[in-house]
Short mmCIF file of C-alpha atoms in Angstrom, two decimals:
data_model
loop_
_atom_site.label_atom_id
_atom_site.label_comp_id
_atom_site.label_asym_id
_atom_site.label_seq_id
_atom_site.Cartn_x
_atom_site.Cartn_y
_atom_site.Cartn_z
CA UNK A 1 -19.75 -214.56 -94.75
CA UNK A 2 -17.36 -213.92 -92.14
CA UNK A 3 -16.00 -216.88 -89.49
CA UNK A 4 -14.07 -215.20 -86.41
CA UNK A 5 -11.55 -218.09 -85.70
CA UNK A 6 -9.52 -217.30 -82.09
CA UNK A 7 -6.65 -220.29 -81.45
CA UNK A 8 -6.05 -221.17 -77.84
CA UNK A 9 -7.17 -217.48 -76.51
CA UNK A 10 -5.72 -217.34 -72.82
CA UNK A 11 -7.25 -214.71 -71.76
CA UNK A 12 -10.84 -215.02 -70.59
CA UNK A 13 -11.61 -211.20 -71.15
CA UNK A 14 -10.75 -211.15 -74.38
CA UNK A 15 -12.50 -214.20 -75.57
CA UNK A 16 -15.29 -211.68 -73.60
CA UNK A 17 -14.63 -209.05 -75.65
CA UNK A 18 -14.36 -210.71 -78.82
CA UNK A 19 -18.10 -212.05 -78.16
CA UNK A 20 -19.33 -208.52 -77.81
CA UNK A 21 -17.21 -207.19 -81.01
CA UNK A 22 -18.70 -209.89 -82.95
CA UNK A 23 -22.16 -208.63 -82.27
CA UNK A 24 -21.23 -205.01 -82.37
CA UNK A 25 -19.70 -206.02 -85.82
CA UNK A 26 -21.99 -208.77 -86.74
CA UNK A 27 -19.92 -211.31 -87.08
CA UNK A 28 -21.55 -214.48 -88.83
CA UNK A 29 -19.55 -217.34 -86.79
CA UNK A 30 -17.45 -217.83 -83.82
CA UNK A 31 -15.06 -220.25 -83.88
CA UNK A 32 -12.37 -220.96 -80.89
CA UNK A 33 -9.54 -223.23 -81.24
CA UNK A 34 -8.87 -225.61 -78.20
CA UNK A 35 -9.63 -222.63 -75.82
CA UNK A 36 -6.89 -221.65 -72.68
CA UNK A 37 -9.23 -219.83 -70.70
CA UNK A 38 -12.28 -219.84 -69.03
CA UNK A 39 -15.74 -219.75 -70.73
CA UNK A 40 -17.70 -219.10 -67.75
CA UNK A 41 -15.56 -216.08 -66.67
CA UNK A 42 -15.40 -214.83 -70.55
CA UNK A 43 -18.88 -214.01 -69.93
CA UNK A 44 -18.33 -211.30 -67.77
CA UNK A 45 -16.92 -209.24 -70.64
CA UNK A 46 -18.96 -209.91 -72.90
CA UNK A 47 -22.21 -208.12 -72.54
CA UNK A 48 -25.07 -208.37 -75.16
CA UNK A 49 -22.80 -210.45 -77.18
CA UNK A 50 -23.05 -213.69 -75.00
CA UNK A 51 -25.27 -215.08 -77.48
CA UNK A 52 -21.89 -215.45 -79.76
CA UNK A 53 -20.29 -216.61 -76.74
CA UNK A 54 -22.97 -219.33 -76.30
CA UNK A 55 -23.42 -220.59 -80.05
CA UNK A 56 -19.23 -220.60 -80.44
CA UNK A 57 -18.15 -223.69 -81.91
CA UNK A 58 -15.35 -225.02 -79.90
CA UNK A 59 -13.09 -227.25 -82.37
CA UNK A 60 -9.64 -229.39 -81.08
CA UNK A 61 -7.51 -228.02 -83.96
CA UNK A 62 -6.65 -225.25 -86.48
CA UNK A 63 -7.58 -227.39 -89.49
CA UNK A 64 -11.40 -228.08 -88.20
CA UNK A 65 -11.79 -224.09 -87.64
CA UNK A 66 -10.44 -223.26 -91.44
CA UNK A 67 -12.47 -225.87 -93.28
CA UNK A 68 -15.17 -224.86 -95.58
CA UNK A 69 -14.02 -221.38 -95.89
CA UNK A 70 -13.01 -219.45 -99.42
CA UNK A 71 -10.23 -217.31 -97.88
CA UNK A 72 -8.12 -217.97 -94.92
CA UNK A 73 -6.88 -214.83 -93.53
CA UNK A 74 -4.00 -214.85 -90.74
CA UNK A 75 -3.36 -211.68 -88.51
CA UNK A 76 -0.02 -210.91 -87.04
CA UNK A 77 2.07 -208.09 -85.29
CA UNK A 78 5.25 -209.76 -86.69
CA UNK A 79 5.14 -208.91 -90.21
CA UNK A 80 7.11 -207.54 -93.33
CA UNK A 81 10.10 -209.02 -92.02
CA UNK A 82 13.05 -208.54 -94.75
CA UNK A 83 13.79 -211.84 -96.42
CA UNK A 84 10.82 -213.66 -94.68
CA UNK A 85 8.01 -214.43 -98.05
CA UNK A 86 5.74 -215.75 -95.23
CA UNK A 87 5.64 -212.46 -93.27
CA UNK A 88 4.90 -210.34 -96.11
CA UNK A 89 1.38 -208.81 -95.46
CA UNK A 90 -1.83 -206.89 -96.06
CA UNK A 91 -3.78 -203.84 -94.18
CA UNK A 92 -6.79 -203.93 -92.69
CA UNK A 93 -8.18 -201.36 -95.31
CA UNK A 94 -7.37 -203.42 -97.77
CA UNK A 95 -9.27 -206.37 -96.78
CA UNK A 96 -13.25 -205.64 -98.25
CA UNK A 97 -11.74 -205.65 -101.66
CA UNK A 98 -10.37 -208.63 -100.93
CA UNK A 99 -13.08 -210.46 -99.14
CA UNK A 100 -16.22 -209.20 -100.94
CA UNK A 101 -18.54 -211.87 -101.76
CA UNK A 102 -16.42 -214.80 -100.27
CA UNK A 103 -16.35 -217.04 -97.15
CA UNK A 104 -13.91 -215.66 -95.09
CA UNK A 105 -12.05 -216.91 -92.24
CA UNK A 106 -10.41 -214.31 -90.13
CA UNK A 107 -7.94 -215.81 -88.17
CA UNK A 108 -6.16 -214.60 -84.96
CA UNK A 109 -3.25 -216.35 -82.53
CA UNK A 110 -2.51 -216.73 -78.84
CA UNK A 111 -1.67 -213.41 -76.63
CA UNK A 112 1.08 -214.41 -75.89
CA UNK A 113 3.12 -216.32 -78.97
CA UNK A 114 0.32 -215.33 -81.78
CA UNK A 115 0.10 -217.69 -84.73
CA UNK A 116 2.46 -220.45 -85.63
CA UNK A 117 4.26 -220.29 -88.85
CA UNK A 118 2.47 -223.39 -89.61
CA UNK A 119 -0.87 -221.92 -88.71
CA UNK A 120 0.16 -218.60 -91.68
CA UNK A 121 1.32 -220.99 -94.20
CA UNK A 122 -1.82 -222.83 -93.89
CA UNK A 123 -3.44 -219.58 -94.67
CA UNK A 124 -4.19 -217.42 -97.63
CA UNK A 125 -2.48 -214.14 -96.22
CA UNK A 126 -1.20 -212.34 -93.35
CA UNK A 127 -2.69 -209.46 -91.92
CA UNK A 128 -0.83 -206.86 -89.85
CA UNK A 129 -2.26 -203.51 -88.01
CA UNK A 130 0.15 -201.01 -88.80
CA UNK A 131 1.10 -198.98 -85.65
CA UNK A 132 4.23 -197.65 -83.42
CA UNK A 133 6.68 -199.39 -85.41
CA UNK A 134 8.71 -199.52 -81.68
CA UNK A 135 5.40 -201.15 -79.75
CA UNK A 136 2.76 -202.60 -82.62
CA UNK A 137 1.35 -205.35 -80.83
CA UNK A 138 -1.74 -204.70 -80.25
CA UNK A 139 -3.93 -206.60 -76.98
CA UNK A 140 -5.91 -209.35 -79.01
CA UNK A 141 -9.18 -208.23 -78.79
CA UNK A 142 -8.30 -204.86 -80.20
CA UNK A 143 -6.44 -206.40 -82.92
CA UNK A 144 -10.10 -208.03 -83.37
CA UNK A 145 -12.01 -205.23 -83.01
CA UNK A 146 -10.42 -203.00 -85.67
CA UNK A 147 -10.50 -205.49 -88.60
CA UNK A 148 -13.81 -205.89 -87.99
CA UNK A 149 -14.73 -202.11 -87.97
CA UNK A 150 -12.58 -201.71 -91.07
CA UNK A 151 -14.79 -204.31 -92.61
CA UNK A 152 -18.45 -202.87 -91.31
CA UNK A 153 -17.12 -199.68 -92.42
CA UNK A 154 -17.12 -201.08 -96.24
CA UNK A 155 -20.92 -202.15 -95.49
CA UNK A 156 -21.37 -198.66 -96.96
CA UNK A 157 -23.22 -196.43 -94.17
CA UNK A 158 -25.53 -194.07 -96.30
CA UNK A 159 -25.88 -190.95 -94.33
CA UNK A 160 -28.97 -188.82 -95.51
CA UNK A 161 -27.39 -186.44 -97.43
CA UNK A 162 -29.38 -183.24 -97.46
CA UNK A 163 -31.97 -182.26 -99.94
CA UNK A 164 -31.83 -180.56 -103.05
CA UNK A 165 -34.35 -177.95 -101.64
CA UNK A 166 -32.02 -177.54 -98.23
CA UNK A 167 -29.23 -176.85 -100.50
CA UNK A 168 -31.18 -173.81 -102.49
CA UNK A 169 -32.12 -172.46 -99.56
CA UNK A 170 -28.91 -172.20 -98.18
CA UNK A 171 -27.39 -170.85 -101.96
CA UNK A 172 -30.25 -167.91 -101.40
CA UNK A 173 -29.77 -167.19 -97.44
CA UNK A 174 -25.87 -167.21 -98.27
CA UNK A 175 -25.84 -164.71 -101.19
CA UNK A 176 -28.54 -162.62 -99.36
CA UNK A 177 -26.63 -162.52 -96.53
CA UNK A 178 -23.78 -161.53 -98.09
CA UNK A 179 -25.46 -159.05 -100.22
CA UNK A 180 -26.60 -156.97 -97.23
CA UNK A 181 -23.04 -156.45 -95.85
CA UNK A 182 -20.95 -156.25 -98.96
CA UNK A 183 -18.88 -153.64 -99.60
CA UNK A 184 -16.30 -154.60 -102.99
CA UNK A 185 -17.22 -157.01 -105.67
CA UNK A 186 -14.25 -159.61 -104.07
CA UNK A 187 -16.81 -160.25 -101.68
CA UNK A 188 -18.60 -162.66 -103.85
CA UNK A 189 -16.01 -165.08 -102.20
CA UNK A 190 -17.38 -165.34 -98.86
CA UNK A 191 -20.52 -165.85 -100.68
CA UNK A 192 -18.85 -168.70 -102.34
CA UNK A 193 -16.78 -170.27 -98.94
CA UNK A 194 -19.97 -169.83 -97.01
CA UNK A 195 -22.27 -171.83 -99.33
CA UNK A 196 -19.56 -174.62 -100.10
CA UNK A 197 -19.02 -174.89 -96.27
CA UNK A 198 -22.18 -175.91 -95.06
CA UNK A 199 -23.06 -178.00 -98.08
CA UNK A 200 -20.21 -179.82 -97.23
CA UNK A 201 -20.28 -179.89 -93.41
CA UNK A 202 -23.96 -180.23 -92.41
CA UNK A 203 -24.43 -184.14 -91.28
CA UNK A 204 -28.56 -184.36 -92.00
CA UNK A 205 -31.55 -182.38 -93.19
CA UNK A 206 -32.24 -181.93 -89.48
CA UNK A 207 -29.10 -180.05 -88.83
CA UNK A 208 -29.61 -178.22 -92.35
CA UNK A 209 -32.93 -176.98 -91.21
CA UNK A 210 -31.75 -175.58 -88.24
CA UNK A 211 -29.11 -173.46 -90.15
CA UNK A 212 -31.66 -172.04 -92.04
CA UNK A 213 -33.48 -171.22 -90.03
CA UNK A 214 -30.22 -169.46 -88.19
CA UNK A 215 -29.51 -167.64 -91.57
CA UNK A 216 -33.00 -167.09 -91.93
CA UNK A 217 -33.54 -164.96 -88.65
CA UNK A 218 -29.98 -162.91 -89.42
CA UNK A 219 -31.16 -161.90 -92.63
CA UNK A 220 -34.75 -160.92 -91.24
CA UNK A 221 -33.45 -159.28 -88.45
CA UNK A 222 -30.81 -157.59 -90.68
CA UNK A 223 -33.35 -156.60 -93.62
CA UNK A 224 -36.02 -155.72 -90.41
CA UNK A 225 -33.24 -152.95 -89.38
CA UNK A 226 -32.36 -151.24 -93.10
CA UNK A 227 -36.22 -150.58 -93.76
CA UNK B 1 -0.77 -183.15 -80.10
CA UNK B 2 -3.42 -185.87 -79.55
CA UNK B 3 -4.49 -185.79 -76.06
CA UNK B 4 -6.61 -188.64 -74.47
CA UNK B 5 -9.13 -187.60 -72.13
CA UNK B 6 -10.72 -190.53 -70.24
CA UNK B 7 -13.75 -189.47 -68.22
CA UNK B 8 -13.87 -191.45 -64.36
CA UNK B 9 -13.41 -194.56 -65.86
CA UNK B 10 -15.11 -198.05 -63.96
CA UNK B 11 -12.81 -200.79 -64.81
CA UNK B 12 -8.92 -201.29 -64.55
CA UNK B 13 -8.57 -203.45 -67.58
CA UNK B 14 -9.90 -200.76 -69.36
CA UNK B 15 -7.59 -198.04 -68.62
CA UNK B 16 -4.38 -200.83 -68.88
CA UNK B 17 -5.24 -201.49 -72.44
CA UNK B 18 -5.80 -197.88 -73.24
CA UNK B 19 -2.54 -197.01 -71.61
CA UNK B 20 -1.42 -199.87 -73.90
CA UNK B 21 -3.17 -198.61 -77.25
CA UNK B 22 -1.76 -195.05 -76.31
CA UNK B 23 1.97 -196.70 -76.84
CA UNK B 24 0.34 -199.17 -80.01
CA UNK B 25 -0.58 -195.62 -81.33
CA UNK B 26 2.07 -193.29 -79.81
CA UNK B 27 -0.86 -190.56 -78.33
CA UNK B 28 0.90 -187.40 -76.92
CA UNK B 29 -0.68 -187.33 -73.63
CA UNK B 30 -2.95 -189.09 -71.47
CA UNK B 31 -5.57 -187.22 -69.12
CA UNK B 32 -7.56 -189.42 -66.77
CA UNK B 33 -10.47 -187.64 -65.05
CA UNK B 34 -11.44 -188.62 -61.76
CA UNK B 35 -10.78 -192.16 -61.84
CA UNK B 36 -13.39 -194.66 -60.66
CA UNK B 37 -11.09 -198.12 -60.70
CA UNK B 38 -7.83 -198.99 -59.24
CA UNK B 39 -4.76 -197.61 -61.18
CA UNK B 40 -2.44 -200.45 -59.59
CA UNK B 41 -4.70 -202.79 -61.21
CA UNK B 42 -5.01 -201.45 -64.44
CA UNK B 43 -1.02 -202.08 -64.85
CA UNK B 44 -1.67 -205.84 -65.26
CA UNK B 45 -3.15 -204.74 -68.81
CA UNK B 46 -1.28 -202.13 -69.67
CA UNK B 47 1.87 -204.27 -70.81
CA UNK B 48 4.84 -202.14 -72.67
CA UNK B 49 2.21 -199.36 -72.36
CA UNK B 50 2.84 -199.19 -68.42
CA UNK B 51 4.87 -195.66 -68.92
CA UNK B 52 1.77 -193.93 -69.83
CA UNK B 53 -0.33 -194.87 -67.06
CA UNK B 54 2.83 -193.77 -64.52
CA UNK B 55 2.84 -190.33 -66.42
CA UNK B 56 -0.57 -190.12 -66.90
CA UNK B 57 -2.05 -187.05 -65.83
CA UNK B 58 -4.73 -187.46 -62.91
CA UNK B 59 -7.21 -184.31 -62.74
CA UNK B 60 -10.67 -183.94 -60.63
CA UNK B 61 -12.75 -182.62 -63.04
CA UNK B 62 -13.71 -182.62 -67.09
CA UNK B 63 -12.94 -178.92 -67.71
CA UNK B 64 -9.10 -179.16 -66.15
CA UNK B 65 -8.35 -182.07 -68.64
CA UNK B 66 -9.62 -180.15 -71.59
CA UNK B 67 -7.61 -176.82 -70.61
CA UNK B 68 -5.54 -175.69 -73.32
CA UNK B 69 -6.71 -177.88 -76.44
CA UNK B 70 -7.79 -176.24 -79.85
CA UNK B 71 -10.25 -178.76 -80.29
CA UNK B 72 -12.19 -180.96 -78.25
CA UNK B 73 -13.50 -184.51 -79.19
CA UNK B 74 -16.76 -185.96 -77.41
CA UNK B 75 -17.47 -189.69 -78.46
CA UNK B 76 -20.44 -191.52 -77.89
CA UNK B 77 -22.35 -194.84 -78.75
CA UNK B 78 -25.77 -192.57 -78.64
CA UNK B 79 -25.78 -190.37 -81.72
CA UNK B 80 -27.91 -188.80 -84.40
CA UNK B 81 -31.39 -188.87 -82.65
CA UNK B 82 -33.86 -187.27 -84.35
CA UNK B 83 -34.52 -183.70 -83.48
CA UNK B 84 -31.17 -183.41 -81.28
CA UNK B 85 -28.25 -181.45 -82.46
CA UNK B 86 -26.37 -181.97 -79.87
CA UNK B 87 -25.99 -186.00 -80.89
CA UNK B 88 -25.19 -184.97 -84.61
CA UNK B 89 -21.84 -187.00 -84.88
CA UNK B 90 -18.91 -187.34 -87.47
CA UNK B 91 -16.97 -190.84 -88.19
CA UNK B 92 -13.66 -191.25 -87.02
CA UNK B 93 -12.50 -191.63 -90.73
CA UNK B 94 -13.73 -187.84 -90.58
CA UNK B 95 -11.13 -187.03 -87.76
CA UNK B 96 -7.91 -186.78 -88.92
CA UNK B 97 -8.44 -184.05 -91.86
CA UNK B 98 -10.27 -182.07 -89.05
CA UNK B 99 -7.75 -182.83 -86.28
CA UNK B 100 -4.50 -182.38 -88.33
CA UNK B 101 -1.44 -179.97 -87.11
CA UNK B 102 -4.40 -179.05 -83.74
CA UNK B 103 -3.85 -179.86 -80.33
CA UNK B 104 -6.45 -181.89 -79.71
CA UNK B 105 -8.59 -183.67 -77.25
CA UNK B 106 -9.98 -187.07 -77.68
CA UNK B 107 -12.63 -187.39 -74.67
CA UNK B 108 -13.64 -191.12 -73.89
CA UNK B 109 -16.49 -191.25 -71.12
CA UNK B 110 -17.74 -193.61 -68.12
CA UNK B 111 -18.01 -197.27 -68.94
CA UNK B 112 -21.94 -197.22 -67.39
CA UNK B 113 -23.04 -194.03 -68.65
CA UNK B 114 -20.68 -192.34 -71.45
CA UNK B 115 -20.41 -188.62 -71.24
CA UNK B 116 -22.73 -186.24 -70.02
CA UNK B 117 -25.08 -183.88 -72.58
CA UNK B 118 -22.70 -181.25 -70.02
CA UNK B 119 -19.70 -182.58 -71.39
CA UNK B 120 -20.61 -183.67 -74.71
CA UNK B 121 -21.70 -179.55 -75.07
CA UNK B 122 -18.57 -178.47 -74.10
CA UNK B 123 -17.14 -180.04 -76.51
CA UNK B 124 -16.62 -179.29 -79.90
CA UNK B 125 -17.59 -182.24 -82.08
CA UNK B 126 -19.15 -185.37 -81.27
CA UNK B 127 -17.79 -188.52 -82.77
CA UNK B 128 -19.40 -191.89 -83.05
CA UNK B 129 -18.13 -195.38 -84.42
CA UNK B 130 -20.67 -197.43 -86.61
CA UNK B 131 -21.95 -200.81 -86.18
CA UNK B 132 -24.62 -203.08 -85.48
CA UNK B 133 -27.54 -200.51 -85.30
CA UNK B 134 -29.06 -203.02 -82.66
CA UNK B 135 -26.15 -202.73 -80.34
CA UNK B 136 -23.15 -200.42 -81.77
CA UNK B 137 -21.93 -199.78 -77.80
CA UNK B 138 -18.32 -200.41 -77.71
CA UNK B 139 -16.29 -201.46 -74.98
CA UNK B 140 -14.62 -198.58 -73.83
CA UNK B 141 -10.95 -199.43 -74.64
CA UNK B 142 -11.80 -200.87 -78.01
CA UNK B 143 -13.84 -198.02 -79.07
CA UNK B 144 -10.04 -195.47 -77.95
CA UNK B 145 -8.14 -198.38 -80.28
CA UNK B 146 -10.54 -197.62 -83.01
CA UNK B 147 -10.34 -194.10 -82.73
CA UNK B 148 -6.11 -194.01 -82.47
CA UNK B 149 -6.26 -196.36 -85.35
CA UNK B 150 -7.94 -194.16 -87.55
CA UNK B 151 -5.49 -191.33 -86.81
CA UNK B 152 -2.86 -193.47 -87.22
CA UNK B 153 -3.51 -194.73 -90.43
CA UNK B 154 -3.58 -191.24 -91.75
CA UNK B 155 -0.40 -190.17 -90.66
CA UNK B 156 1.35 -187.94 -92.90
CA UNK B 157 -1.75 -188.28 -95.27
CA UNK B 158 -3.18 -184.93 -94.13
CA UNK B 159 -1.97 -181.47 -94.48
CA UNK B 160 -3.43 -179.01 -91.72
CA UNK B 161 -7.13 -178.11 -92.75
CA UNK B 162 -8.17 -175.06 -90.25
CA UNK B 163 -5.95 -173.54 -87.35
CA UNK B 164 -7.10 -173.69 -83.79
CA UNK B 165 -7.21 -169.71 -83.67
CA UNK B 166 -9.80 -170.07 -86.92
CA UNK B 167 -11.79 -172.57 -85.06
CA UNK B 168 -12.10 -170.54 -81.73
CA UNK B 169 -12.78 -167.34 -84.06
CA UNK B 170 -15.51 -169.67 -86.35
CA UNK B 171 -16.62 -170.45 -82.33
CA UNK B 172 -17.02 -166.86 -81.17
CA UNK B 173 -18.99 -165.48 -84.33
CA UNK B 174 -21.20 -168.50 -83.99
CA UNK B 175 -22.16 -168.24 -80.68
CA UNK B 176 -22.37 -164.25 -81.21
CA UNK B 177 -24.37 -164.68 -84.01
CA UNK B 178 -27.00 -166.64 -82.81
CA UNK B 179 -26.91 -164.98 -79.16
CA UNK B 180 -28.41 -161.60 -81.39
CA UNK B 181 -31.39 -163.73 -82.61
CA UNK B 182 -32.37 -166.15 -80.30
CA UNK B 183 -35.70 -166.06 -78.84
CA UNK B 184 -35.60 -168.94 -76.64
CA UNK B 185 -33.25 -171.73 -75.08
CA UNK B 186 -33.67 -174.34 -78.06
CA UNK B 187 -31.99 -171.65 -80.20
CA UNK B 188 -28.76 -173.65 -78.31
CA UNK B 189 -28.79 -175.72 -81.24
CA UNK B 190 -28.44 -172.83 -83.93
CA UNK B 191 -24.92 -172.36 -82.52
CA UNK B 192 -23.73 -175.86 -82.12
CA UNK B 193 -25.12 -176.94 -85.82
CA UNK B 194 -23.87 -173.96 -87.35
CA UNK B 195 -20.06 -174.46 -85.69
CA UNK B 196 -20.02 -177.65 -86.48
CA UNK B 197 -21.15 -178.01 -89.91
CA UNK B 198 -18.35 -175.05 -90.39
CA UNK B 199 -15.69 -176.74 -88.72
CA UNK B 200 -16.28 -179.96 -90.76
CA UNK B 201 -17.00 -178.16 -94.20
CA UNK B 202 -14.53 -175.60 -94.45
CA UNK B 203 -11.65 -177.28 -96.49
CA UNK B 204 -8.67 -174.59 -95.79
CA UNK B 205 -7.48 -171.62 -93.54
CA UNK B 206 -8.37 -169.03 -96.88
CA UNK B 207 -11.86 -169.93 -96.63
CA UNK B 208 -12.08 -170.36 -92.89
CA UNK B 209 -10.72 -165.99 -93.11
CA UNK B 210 -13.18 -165.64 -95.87
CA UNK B 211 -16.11 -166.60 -93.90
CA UNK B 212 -14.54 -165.62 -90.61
CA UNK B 213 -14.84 -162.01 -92.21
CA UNK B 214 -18.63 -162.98 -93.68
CA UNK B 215 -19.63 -163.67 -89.80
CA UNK B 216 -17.85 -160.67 -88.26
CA UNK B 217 -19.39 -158.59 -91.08
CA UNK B 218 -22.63 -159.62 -90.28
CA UNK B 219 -22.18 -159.56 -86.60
CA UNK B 220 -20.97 -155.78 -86.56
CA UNK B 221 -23.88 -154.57 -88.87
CA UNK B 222 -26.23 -156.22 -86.38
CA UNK B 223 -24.75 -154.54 -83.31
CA UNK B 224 -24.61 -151.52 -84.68
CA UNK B 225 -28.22 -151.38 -85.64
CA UNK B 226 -28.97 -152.53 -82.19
CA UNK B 227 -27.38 -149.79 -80.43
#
């Protein structure tokens, strides 16, 4: 279960934003602390995710947003600072490990001053988005939207992988093929490189059927010419 | 060399943050193609990224802005339908093994409408970020600070997979290739699924010659019984 907590956003676009990341992401709640902005104009940016945007709870204080939640997770661009135990931090990609199977608060500060150190300490662990270590801060509804597409990314997006008859067909067009132009025995390789290419590379049955039928039509129009 | 291509983008915030996520990110250069918002207006959101929208490079049309690149990057929130090849898309995990020690082009299109099927065929691969499959459409800018994100992450993580002169040879054989066999205009696809699943499943520059030499091979045997 994940809770989106934004403290006193002041920026009406990204409180937008965040309301269309949330559905892009599927965010389970919205909180917003004390909000800065405007509601009415954060609507404009926020396209099919109004609904978020509509059902946000609106709390008065950091310590209404965090309650109830197994993990408190705070998100900073000021982190790993030498001497400073509170600044020390995690990565994004490190986060579904951490989160899997718990209620979750992800937690993010003000555009322009971030979380307090209050705010962290009350929290479990900082986050930070590693970037130009001259120019990491990130606007705050990109901070937002990568954590959450690290996380849907661990959701574990099966892509069809292609099927075991696909895959013998495209052993037997790639020998063939090479077969009918081979001159030394070292050619075996690009019998080899061919076959390990597009078993790797091809996305989907659909796009493996069309190769073979490409390798198909070579080999016909090949074998069609040496009779 | 990671080039950002933005295609006539609609709104100003949009192109401040991604001139901000270009510094967050430290992108090589950014194209903008035929702008459809107000540049002096998109500096309100650029922040400490303001130097790349005042060296940004302005150009009229899509094919100027992707002069020069080894590899070209179409995105899109509309991939993988059924029975189009053209929508077959990688993740941006994917990216940087493929993009690594290439000069490459990242193309972003319009707000409204995304990239053309023109555009997204000129291109090389087309790249898509996961989510909600009810409503995975990104805000422009946040879907660039995914992307640069992704890259970043894996900086130094990746030693050069294929060189840009392998790709545009893997390219030329493909296109040859299928040109000798096609018998109509939805043979298009042969071409584009066969270069792509190449580019993405060929894991070094020895078996990109290898099956450079398959394709040539094949492609002189054909001619030759043609003539």
């Amino acid at each position: 279960m994940i809770r989106l907590v934004i403290v006193e956003p002041e920026g009406s676009y990204n409180l937008g934003f965040i309301s269309r990341l949330a559905k892009n992401f599927l965010v389970d709640e919205l909180y917003i602390v004390n909000p800065h902005c405007d509601l009415e104009e954060a609507k404009k940016f926020s396209a099919k995710g109004l609904e978020y945007l509509e059902k946000a709870k609106i709390v008065n204080n950091f310590d209404e947003a965090i309650k109830d939640v197994e993990l408190k997770i705070a998100t900073s661009s000021i982190a790993d600072i030498k001497g400073d135990i509170l600044r020390k931090s995690i990565r994004p990609w490190e986060l579904p490990r951490i989160i899997e199977g718990k209620k979750v608060a992800l937690i993010f500060g003000r555009e322009s001053v971030g979380l307090t150190r209050e705010e962290i300490a009350k929290s479990d662990l900082l986050l930070f988005i590693p970037g130009n270590p001259e120019y990491p801060v990130l606007n705050l509804s990109h901070a937002v939207g990568i954590v959450l597409y690290e996380i849907w990314k661990s959701r574990g997006e099966n892509k069809p992988v292609i099927s075991g008859e696909a895959i013998s067909l495209i052993d037997k067009y790639s020998r063939d093929l090479v077969n009918l132009i081979k001159s030394n025995e070292g050619d075996e390789a690009m019998y080899i490189a061919l076959k390990r290419a597009l078993i790797k590379g091809i996305g989907d049955e659909e796009e493996a059927r069309t190769i073979i039928r490409l390798l198909r039509k070579l080999y016909i129009k090949l074998t069609r010419k040496i009779e």
